[in-house]
Each structure stands twice: as C-alpha cells, then as structure tokens.
C-alpha cells in the first residue's frame, strides 16, 4: 500500500522536525556560499591555481585564448565553440589583467553551486534540513572542488543549470500548483536552460529529460503539456537567434555548435584500443592515461587523412560523424565495449589501478558508495521515484553525455549534485521514519500529525518491502 502524494509531501517536510532557531534559509544560503568560497579558494591557492596561462590544460587554454582574441579584435568565429564562457572571461580580463584574480573570480562564481543546490532541494522537498545538508556535501565534495577552481566552462554552466532546475516549478505530485506564478517560473527555467546550453552545449541533451521530469511530477496531463510548451518556447526564443546566425554563417543547419562529429569520434575509435593504457605526464604537466573510455583528438582518431584535416572545421565534423558511426555499425561488439568503458570510467568503476591513489580514495570510492545507496533507495523506496525525479534523473543525463562523448568527470558535475541531493533526502527520510513521533505541540506547521505520521511511515516501509 502506498501513501497519498499530499501526505508524502508532508512526511518529507517532517524531516525538519524542530529546527534550531538559527537555521533560517537566508543564513543557510549565506553560510553555504561562504563555506564553498573558503574551500574553493583555499584549494585553489594552495594547490590548483596556475601561475600563468601556459599551465592551463587544453580546453581551459582554448577558452582563455578565445577570450584573448575577443579582447584584441583578432577573433574569427568557428562552429566548434559557443561564446558565453569566453565572453565572461573576457569581461573579467577587461577589468584586470591579473591572471590570479581571474581565477579567483571564476572560482567565486562556481562557489554559488552549493547554495543553489540548497534552493533546488528545498523547492522539491520543502525541507530546509535536507536542502542544507545537500548543499553542505556538495561544497565539500572532492571532484566538485577539483574542477571548480579551473577555467573549464563547467564552472559557469553548473550554477546556471542549477538555477534552471530551481526555477522549474514542481508538479502537483510534489506541491500545490500556483498557475500564474508557475507559468512565469517555467518560462524562466527555459531561458536559464538555454543559457546553460550556450555556456556548455551538452545541456542541449538535458531538454528531453526536462520533459520527463515535468511528466513525472505533474499528475494533470494538460497542465504538464502546457508547462512543457512554455519551457520549450522560452528555450527556443533564447537559442534561435544564435542558431539562425550560425546556420547562415556556415550554410548548413547548426543548432548550437557543429562539434558533434568530433565529440563522437574522439571516444568511438579503434585507435583507443591501440593507445597505451598507462599513466603518463602530459605536456601540461598533469598525469593521465589513454585507452578505452577516454578521448582522442581529431588528428589521432584515424578517421581523417592529412588532406582532410585541412578542410573547414564543419566539413571535418561531418566526416568524423559519418565514419565513427560507420565503424560502430561494422564493429558493434568493439563499440559496445568502448561505451561500457566510458560509463564505468565516469562513475569511478574503471580502471582499477590507473587513476592513482588520491583520485581513487577521494573520487572513485565515494562516488561508488553514492551510486549503491541511490540504487538501493530507488528499489526500496518507490515514492522517491516520483517525488525526487529531478534529482535522480541527473546521473542518467550525464551518463548519456558520456555515451555520446566520453566519461570525463568534468561532465559528471550535475550528476554528482543530483546523486548527493537524492541520497541525502532519502537518508533523512529513512531516519525520520524510524524516530519516535513528536508531540502535537512541537510539530512544525503543516506537518502531518504524529499518529498519521506513524501510519504513513508504516505505509512507506510496507511499499518498500
């Protein structure tokens, strides 16, 4: 037997119990921001910040170089990158030429991710405690910290995406709808998702998942369809000008960028089997390994001849896509092996020895533990499948990104945020089900009465069995 959705919403709110007086949303938001900022800046200053742009990794340096060309007027548009993140870098550099200050400002922007996850979780669950703990874990999560002090586009994309997830109005299975306000916030969610896509095009893949979230959370199908339409129109209105300009500029349809072929071919090539799967030092001074699950540059994929590598980028991209798909079709077992390696690498399950002790202890093992606990809750707590869909869908989204590209931990950031929040909410809900009910006088307003609470706890435990 399952409890009613409205009762479950009140049960989730019961997680808070009697909160200390200091645990107000405003104070928690500020506290999470300051904590995340302190952790990121300390890690950056002590370990990660680079002394000069020459120490940046390849993608970081590319964003920095585009910003430099935007500033000196030598930039020439191509179809490979969007300009949102380089424009932010250029804007900061127009105010100061100090490379350290640039890194400090970018790390500060990324530090808003923890308080934004607080807002997302509170929006879904109504629980201040669950939201606060989710933000706290994200602020201290090692893989998040490591990439949060970089010049990768993820440092801007994750906060913008979390804002869009917060703006997306919850469905009637989560809370009571407010039609007029929900229409406005649905439009805002579409705008913000489009902005995240301009920062990092992988969020284009999130659009069908947003449709799924709305359909899961909203019991009224007409309201769900209306909300999907609002998000879609807002997303399109923001994306369309760029798409029209790029299509006209390069004379073939481009929605956001034209690097799909490069992205696909780099992680889906037989050359990965030939690469030496061993630890080595890159030219940027970072230890790395090459093999199935990783990614190769265009010149290393084996799909283009020397002459073809001199073709315009968009033409190269078309050839890469065609030849990678043709190879996968002709070699399905090898292609499936590469896809499996991408996913296993993304989630820390592979390789067993090449990632190093630090990455294994602080990255792989905690991630595997989260995955196991999340799967356990999805199986044993049926109510979490609907109530927390916008959290557990994020690991699936980033896994789809890995399947198309490769298993980079950078791409996993929204998946980590979703996993952390999902596990925290489920853990607190289980704890709330097991503790004695509070007296009516101490219960928070709007929380289910003690006798009803115990009955709901038994119902959820029964449905879990």
Coordinates of C-alpha atoms in Angstrom, one line a residue:
X1 CA 0.0 0.0 0.0
X2 CA 1.3 3.5 -0.9
X3 CA 0.5 6.7 0.9
X4 CA -1.2 9.6 -0.9
X5 CA 1.1 12.2 -2.6
X6 CA -0.1 15.1 -0.4
X7 CA 0.6 13.1 2.7
X8 CA 4.1 12.2 1.4
X9 CA 4.8 15.8 0.8
X10 CA 4.0 16.5 4.5
X11 CA 6.0 13.5 5.5
X12 CA 9.1 14.8 3.6
X13 CA 8.6 18.1 5.4
X14 CA 8.7 16.2 8.7
X15 CA 12.4 15.6 8.1
X16 CA 13.0 19.1 9.6
X17 CA 11.4 18.3 12.9
X18 CA 12.3 21.1 15.3
X19 CA 15.0 23.1 13.6
X20 CA 17.4 25.3 15.6
X21 CA 16.4 28.9 15.5
X22 CA 19.5 29.8 13.5
X23 CA 18.6 27.5 10.6
X24 CA 16.8 30.0 8.5
X25 CA 17.0 29.8 4.7
X26 CA 18.8 33.2 4.4
X27 CA 21.5 32.2 6.9
X28 CA 22.0 28.8 5.4
X29 CA 22.4 30.3 1.9
X30 CA 25.0 32.7 3.1
X31 CA 26.7 30.1 5.2
X32 CA 26.9 27.7 2.2
X33 CA 28.2 30.4 0.0
X34 CA 31.0 31.4 2.4
X35 CA 31.9 27.8 3.2
X36 CA 32.1 26.8 -0.5
X37 CA 34.1 30.0 -1.3
X38 CA 36.5 29.4 1.5
X39 CA 37.1 25.8 0.5
X40 CA 37.5 26.5 -3.2
X41 CA 39.8 29.5 -2.7
X42 CA 41.9 27.6 -0.2
X43 CA 42.3 24.6 -2.5
X44 CA 43.0 26.9 -5.5
X45 CA 45.6 29.0 -3.7
X46 CA 47.3 26.0 -2.1
X47 CA 47.2 23.6 -5.0
X48 CA 45.3 24.3 -8.2
X49 CA 45.6 27.9 -9.4
X50 CA 48.2 28.2 -12.1
X51 CA 50.9 30.9 -12.2
X52 CA 50.4 31.7 -15.9
X53 CA 48.1 30.7 -18.8
X54 CA 50.7 28.4 -20.2
X55 CA 50.0 26.0 -17.4
X56 CA 46.3 25.6 -18.3
X57 CA 45.0 22.3 -19.7
X58 CA 44.0 22.3 -23.4
X59 CA 40.3 23.1 -23.1
X60 CA 41.0 25.7 -20.5
X61 CA 43.6 27.3 -22.6
X62 CA 41.2 27.3 -25.6
X63 CA 38.6 29.3 -23.7
X64 CA 41.3 31.7 -22.5
X65 CA 42.7 32.1 -26.0
X66 CA 39.2 32.8 -27.4
X67 CA 38.8 35.5 -24.7
X68 CA 42.2 37.0 -25.7
X69 CA 41.2 37.2 -29.3
X70 CA 37.8 38.8 -28.4
X71 CA 39.7 41.4 -26.5
X72 CA 42.3 42.2 -29.1
X73 CA 39.9 42.0 -32.1
X74 CA 41.6 39.0 -33.8
X75 CA 38.8 36.5 -33.1
X76 CA 37.4 34.6 -36.1
X77 CA 34.1 32.7 -35.4
X78 CA 34.1 29.0 -36.0
X79 CA 31.4 26.3 -35.4
X80 CA 33.3 24.5 -32.6
X81 CA 32.6 26.6 -29.5
X82 CA 29.9 28.8 -28.1
X83 CA 31.0 32.2 -26.8
X84 CA 29.2 32.6 -23.5
X85 CA 32.0 31.4 -21.3
X86 CA 34.9 33.1 -23.2
X87 CA 32.8 36.4 -23.0
X88 CA 32.7 36.0 -19.2
X89 CA 36.5 35.5 -19.1
X90 CA 37.0 38.5 -21.5
X91 CA 34.7 40.6 -19.3
X92 CA 36.8 39.8 -16.2
X93 CA 40.1 40.4 -18.1
X94 CA 38.8 43.8 -19.4
X95 CA 38.7 44.9 -15.7
X96 CA 42.0 43.4 -14.7
X97 CA 44.9 41.7 -16.4
X98 CA 45.9 39.8 -13.3
X99 CA 45.7 36.0 -14.0
X100 CA 45.3 35.1 -10.4
X101 CA 42.4 37.5 -9.9
X102 CA 40.7 35.9 -13.0
X103 CA 41.0 32.5 -11.3
X104 CA 39.7 33.9 -8.0
X105 CA 36.6 35.5 -9.7
X106 CA 35.8 32.3 -11.7
X107 CA 36.1 30.2 -8.5
X108 CA 33.8 32.6 -6.7
X109 CA 31.2 32.2 -9.5
X110 CA 31.4 28.4 -9.1
X111 CA 31.0 28.7 -5.3
X112 CA 27.4 29.6 -5.8
X113 CA 26.7 26.0 -6.8
X114 CA 26.3 24.8 -3.2
X115 CA 23.7 27.4 -2.2
X116 CA 21.9 26.9 -5.5
X117 CA 21.6 23.1 -4.8
X118 CA 20.1 24.1 -1.4
X119 CA 17.4 26.1 -3.3
X120 CA 16.7 23.1 -5.7
X121 CA 16.3 20.6 -2.9
X122 CA 14.1 22.9 -0.8
X123 CA 12.0 23.6 -3.9
X124 CA 11.4 19.9 -4.4
X125 CA 11.1 18.6 -0.8
X126 CA 10.1 21.7 1.2
X127 CA 12.8 20.6 3.8
X128 CA 15.3 23.1 5.0
X129 CA 17.4 20.4 6.7
X130 CA 17.6 18.2 3.6
X131 CA 18.5 21.2 1.4
X132 CA 21.1 22.4 3.8
X133 CA 22.8 19.0 4.1
X134 CA 22.8 18.6 0.3
X135 CA 24.5 21.9 -0.2
X136 CA 27.0 21.1 2.5
X137 CA 28.0 17.8 1.0
X138 CA 28.3 19.4 -2.5
X139 CA 30.5 22.2 -1.1
X140 CA 32.9 19.6 0.3
X141 CA 32.7 17.0 -2.5
X142 CA 36.3 16.5 -3.8
X143 CA 35.6 16.1 -7.5
X144 CA 33.4 19.2 -7.5
X145 CA 36.2 21.2 -5.7
X146 CA 38.9 20.0 -8.1
X147 CA 37.2 21.2 -11.2
X148 CA 35.5 24.2 -9.5
X149 CA 38.8 26.1 -9.4
X150 CA 39.6 25.6 -13.1
X151 CA 38.9 27.6 -16.2
X152 CA 36.7 24.9 -17.7
X153 CA 33.2 26.1 -18.8
X154 CA 31.7 23.8 -16.2
X155 CA 32.4 26.5 -13.5
X156 CA 29.8 28.7 -15.1
X157 CA 27.5 26.1 -16.6
X158 CA 26.7 24.2 -13.3
X159 CA 25.4 27.3 -11.4
X160 CA 23.3 28.4 -14.4
X161 CA 21.9 24.9 -14.8
X162 CA 21.1 24.6 -11.1
X163 CA 19.2 27.9 -11.4
X164 CA 17.1 26.5 -14.2
X165 CA 16.4 23.4 -12.2
X166 CA 15.3 25.6 -9.2
X167 CA 13.1 27.8 -11.5
X168 CA 11.3 24.8 -13.0
X169 CA 8.0 24.6 -11.0
X170 CA 7.4 21.4 -9.1
X171 CA 4.4 19.3 -10.2
X172 CA 1.2 18.5 -8.3
X173 CA 2.8 15.3 -7.0
X174 CA 5.3 17.4 -5.2
X175 CA 3.5 20.5 -4.1
X176 CA 0.3 22.5 -4.7
X177 CA 0.4 24.2 -8.2
X178 CA 0.2 28.0 -8.5
X179 CA -0.9 28.5 -12.1
X180 CA 0.2 32.1 -12.8
X181 CA 3.4 32.0 -10.9
X182 CA 4.3 28.5 -12.3
X183 CA 3.9 29.8 -15.9
X184 CA 6.4 32.6 -15.2
X185 CA 8.9 30.3 -13.5
X186 CA 8.5 27.7 -16.2
X187 CA 9.5 30.3 -18.8
X188 CA 12.4 31.3 -16.6
X189 CA 13.5 27.7 -16.4
X190 CA 13.5 27.5 -20.3
X191 CA 15.5 30.7 -20.5
X192 CA 18.1 29.5 -18.0
X193 CA 18.4 26.1 -19.6
X194 CA 19.1 27.8 -22.9
X195 CA 21.7 30.0 -21.2
X196 CA 23.4 26.9 -19.7
X197 CA 23.4 25.4 -23.2
X198 CA 25.2 28.5 -24.6
X199 CA 27.8 28.1 -21.9
X200 CA 28.1 24.3 -22.3
X201 CA 26.3 22.7 -25.3
X202 CA 25.9 19.3 -23.5
X203 CA 22.9 20.8 -21.7
X204 CA 21.0 20.5 -25.0
X205 CA 20.8 16.8 -24.2
X206 CA 19.0 17.8 -21.0
X207 CA 15.9 19.0 -22.8
X208 CA 14.2 15.6 -23.2
X209 CA 15.0 14.9 -19.6
X210 CA 13.2 18.1 -18.5
X211 CA 10.2 16.9 -20.4
X212 CA 10.4 13.6 -18.5
X213 CA 10.7 15.5 -15.1
X214 CA 7.6 17.5 -15.8
X215 CA 5.6 14.5 -16.9
X216 CA 6.7 12.5 -13.8
X217 CA 6.0 15.3 -11.3
X218 CA 2.7 16.6 -12.7
X219 CA -0.4 14.4 -12.4
X220 CA -2.6 16.7 -14.6
X221 CA -1.6 15.9 -18.2
X222 CA -3.0 19.1 -19.6
X223 CA -1.1 21.2 -17.1
X224 CA 2.1 19.1 -17.9
X225 CA 1.8 19.7 -21.6
X226 CA 1.2 23.4 -21.1
X227 CA 4.3 23.6 -18.9
X228 CA 6.4 21.7 -21.4
X229 CA 5.2 24.1 -24.1
X230 CA 6.2 27.2 -22.0
X231 CA 9.7 25.8 -21.3
X232 CA 10.1 24.8 -25.0
X233 CA 9.1 28.3 -26.3
X234 CA 11.3 30.1 -23.8
X235 CA 14.3 27.8 -24.6
X236 CA 13.7 28.3 -28.4
X237 CA 13.4 32.1 -28.2
X238 CA 16.8 32.3 -26.5
X239 CA 18.5 29.7 -28.7
X240 CA 17.0 30.7 -32.1
X241 CA 19.0 33.9 -32.8
X242 CA 22.3 32.1 -32.3
X243 CA 21.1 29.1 -34.4
X244 CA 19.9 31.3 -37.2
X245 CA 23.1 33.3 -37.3
X246 CA 25.3 30.2 -37.2
X247 CA 23.2 28.4 -39.9
X248 CA 23.5 31.5 -42.2
X249 CA 27.2 31.9 -41.4
X250 CA 28.2 28.3 -42.2
X251 CA 25.5 27.5 -44.8
X252 CA 24.1 24.4 -43.1
X253 CA 21.8 23.8 -40.0
X254 CA 23.6 24.4 -36.7
X255 CA 21.5 24.4 -33.5
X256 CA 24.2 25.3 -31.0
X257 CA 27.6 24.1 -32.3
X258 CA 28.9 21.8 -35.0
X259 CA 31.2 19.7 -33.0
X260 CA 29.0 16.6 -32.7
X261 CA 31.2 14.6 -35.0
X262 CA 34.4 15.5 -33.2
X263 CA 32.8 14.7 -29.9
X264 CA 31.5 11.3 -31.0
X265 CA 34.6 10.2 -33.0
X266 CA 37.1 11.0 -30.2
X267 CA 35.5 8.5 -27.9
X268 CA 34.4 6.0 -30.5
X269 CA 37.5 5.0 -32.4
X270 CA 39.5 1.7 -32.6
X271 CA 42.6 3.8 -32.0
X272 CA 41.7 3.8 -28.3
X273 CA 42.4 0.1 -28.2
X274 CA 45.8 0.7 -29.6
X275 CA 46.7 3.5 -27.2
X276 CA 49.0 2.6 -24.3
X277 CA 46.7 2.4 -21.3
X278 CA 49.4 3.6 -18.8
X279 CA 50.0 6.6 -16.7
X280 CA 52.0 9.3 -18.3
X281 CA 52.7 13.0 -18.0
X282 CA 51.1 15.3 -20.5
X283 CA 52.6 18.4 -21.9
X284 CA 50.6 20.5 -19.4
X285 CA 52.2 18.7 -16.5
X286 CA 49.3 16.5 -15.5
X287 CA 49.4 12.7 -15.1
X288 CA 46.9 11.0 -17.4
X289 CA 46.3 7.7 -19.1
X290 CA 44.9 6.8 -22.6
X291 CA 42.7 3.9 -23.5
X292 CA 39.1 2.8 -23.9
X293 CA 36.8 5.2 -22.1
X294 CA 39.0 8.2 -22.8
X295 CA 39.0 10.6 -25.8
X296 CA 41.4 11.3 -28.7
X297 CA 41.9 14.5 -30.7
X298 CA 40.8 14.7 -34.3
X299 CA 44.3 14.0 -35.6
X300 CA 44.6 10.8 -33.5
X301 CA 41.2 9.2 -34.3
X302 CA 42.4 7.7 -37.7
X303 CA 39.2 8.9 -39.4
X304 CA 40.7 11.8 -41.4
X305 CA 43.6 11.9 -43.8
X306 CA 46.2 14.7 -43.6
X307 CA 44.4 16.4 -46.5
X308 CA 41.0 16.1 -44.9
X309 CA 42.4 17.7 -41.7
X310 CA 42.9 20.9 -43.6
X311 CA 39.2 21.1 -44.6
X312 CA 36.9 23.7 -42.9
X313 CA 36.0 22.5 -39.4
X314 CA 32.3 21.9 -40.1
X315 CA 33.2 19.7 -43.1
X316 CA 35.7 17.7 -40.9
X317 CA 33.0 17.3 -38.3
X318 CA 30.6 15.8 -40.8
X319 CA 33.2 13.3 -42.0
X320 CA 34.1 12.3 -38.4
X321 CA 30.5 11.7 -37.5
X322 CA 29.8 9.6 -40.7
X323 CA 33.0 7.5 -40.2
X324 CA 32.6 6.9 -36.5
X325 CA 29.0 5.7 -36.9
X326 CA 30.1 3.5 -39.9
X327 CA 32.8 1.9 -37.8
X328 CA 30.4 1.3 -34.8
X329 CA 27.9 -0.3 -37.2
X330 CA 30.5 -2.6 -38.6
X331 CA 32.0 -3.4 -35.2
X332 CA 29.2 -3.5 -32.7
X333 CA 31.0 -5.5 -30.0
X334 CA 34.0 -3.2 -30.0
X335 CA 31.7 -0.1 -30.0
X336 CA 29.7 -1.5 -27.1
X337 CA 33.0 -2.2 -25.2
X338 CA 34.0 1.4 -25.7
X339 CA 30.6 2.6 -24.5
X340 CA 30.8 0.5 -21.4
X341 CA 34.3 1.7 -20.6
X342 CA 33.1 5.4 -20.9
X343 CA 30.3 4.8 -18.3
X344 CA 32.5 2.7 -16.0
X345 CA 35.2 5.4 -16.1
X346 CA 32.7 8.2 -15.5
X347 CA 31.4 6.6 -12.3
X348 CA 34.8 5.5 -10.9
X349 CA 34.4 1.8 -11.5
X350 CA 37.2 1.6 -14.1
X351 CA 40.2 1.3 -14.4
X352 CA 41.1 -0.3 -11.1
X353 CA 44.7 0.9 -10.9
X354 CA 45.4 3.7 -13.4
X355 CA 43.6 6.6 -11.7
X356 CA 46.0 6.8 -8.8
X357 CA 45.5 6.6 -5.0
X358 CA 44.2 10.2 -4.5
X359 CA 41.6 10.0 -7.3
X360 CA 40.5 6.6 -6.1
X361 CA 40.2 7.5 -2.4
X362 CA 38.6 10.9 -2.9
X363 CA 36.8 10.4 -6.2
X364 CA 36.0 6.8 -7.2
X365 CA 35.1 5.2 -3.8
X366 CA 32.8 8.0 -2.5
X367 CA 31.1 8.1 -5.9
X368 CA 30.6 4.3 -6.0
X369 CA 29.1 4.4 -2.5
X370 CA 26.6 7.1 -3.6
X371 CA 25.6 5.1 -6.6
X372 CA 25.0 2.0 -4.5
X373 CA 22.9 3.9 -1.9
X374 CA 20.9 5.7 -4.6
X375 CA 20.1 2.4 -6.4
X376 CA 19.1 0.9 -3.1
X377 CA 16.7 3.7 -2.4
X378 CA 15.2 3.7 -5.9
X379 CA 14.4 0.0 -5.4
X380 CA 13.2 0.1 -1.8
X381 CA 11.5 3.5 -1.6
X382 CA 9.0 3.6 -4.5
X383 CA 7.8 7.1 -3.5
X384 CA 11.3 8.5 -4.3
X385 CA 11.0 7.6 -7.9
X386 CA 8.3 10.3 -8.5
X387 CA 8.9 12.8 -5.7
X388 CA 12.7 13.1 -6.4
X389 CA 12.8 12.6 -10.1
X390 CA 14.6 15.8 -10.9
X391 CA 17.4 14.6 -8.7
X392 CA 17.9 11.0 -9.8
X393 CA 17.5 11.8 -13.5
X394 CA 20.7 13.9 -13.4
X395 CA 23.1 10.9 -13.2
X396 CA 21.2 9.4 -16.2
X397 CA 21.6 12.7 -18.1
X398 CA 25.4 12.8 -17.6
X399 CA 25.7 9.1 -18.5
X400 CA 24.0 9.9 -21.8
X401 CA 26.6 12.7 -22.3
X402 CA 29.4 10.1 -21.6
X403 CA 27.9 7.7 -24.1
X404 CA 28.0 10.4 -26.8
X405 CA 31.3 11.8 -25.8
X406 CA 33.5 10.1 -23.2
X407 CA 33.5 9.5 -19.4
X408 CA 35.1 12.7 -18.2
X409 CA 34.5 13.5 -14.6
X410 CA 34.0 17.2 -15.6
X411 CA 30.9 16.2 -17.4
X412 CA 29.6 14.4 -14.3
X413 CA 29.2 17.5 -12.1
X414 CA 25.4 17.9 -12.4
X415 CA 25.1 14.1 -11.9
X416 CA 27.1 14.4 -8.7
X417 CA 24.9 17.2 -7.5
X418 CA 21.8 15.1 -8.2
X419 CA 23.2 12.0 -6.6
X420 CA 24.2 13.9 -3.5
X421 CA 20.8 15.5 -3.0
X422 CA 18.9 12.3 -3.7
X423 CA 20.9 10.3 -1.2
X424 CA 20.7 13.0 1.5
X425 CA 16.9 13.3 1.2
X426 CA 16.4 9.5 1.2
X427 CA 18.8 9.1 4.2
X428 CA 16.9 11.8 6.2
X429 CA 13.6 10.4 5.2
X430 CA 14.5 6.9 6.4
X431 CA 15.8 8.4 9.7
X432 CA 12.5 10.4 10.1
X433 CA 10.5 7.2 9.6
X434 CA 12.4 5.4 12.4
X435 CA 12.4 8.1 15.1
X436 CA 9.5 8.5 17.6
X437 CA 6.8 11.0 16.5
X438 CA 6.9 14.4 18.1
X439 CA 4.1 15.7 20.2
X440 CA 1.5 17.9 18.5
X441 CA 2.8 21.0 20.3
X442 CA 6.3 20.6 18.9
X443 CA 5.3 19.7 15.3
X444 CA 6.0 22.3 12.7
X445 CA 3.1 24.0 11.0
X446 CA 1.8 22.0 8.0
X447 CA 3.5 18.7 9.1
X448 CA 1.4 15.6 9.4
X449 CA 0.1 14.8 12.9
X450 CA 2.1 12.2 14.9
X451 CA -0.4 9.3 14.7
X452 CA -0.9 10.0 11.0
X453 CA 2.9 10.2 10.6
X454 CA 3.4 6.8 12.1
X455 CA 0.8 5.3 9.8
X456 CA 2.4 6.9 6.8
X457 CA 5.9 5.6 7.8
X458 CA 4.5 2.1 8.1
X459 CA 2.9 2.5 4.6
X460 CA 6.1 3.6 3.0
X461 CA 8.1 0.8 4.8
X462 CA 5.4 -1.6 3.6
X463 CA 5.6 -0.4 0.0
X464 CA 9.4 -0.6 0.1
X465 CA 9.2 -4.3 1.1

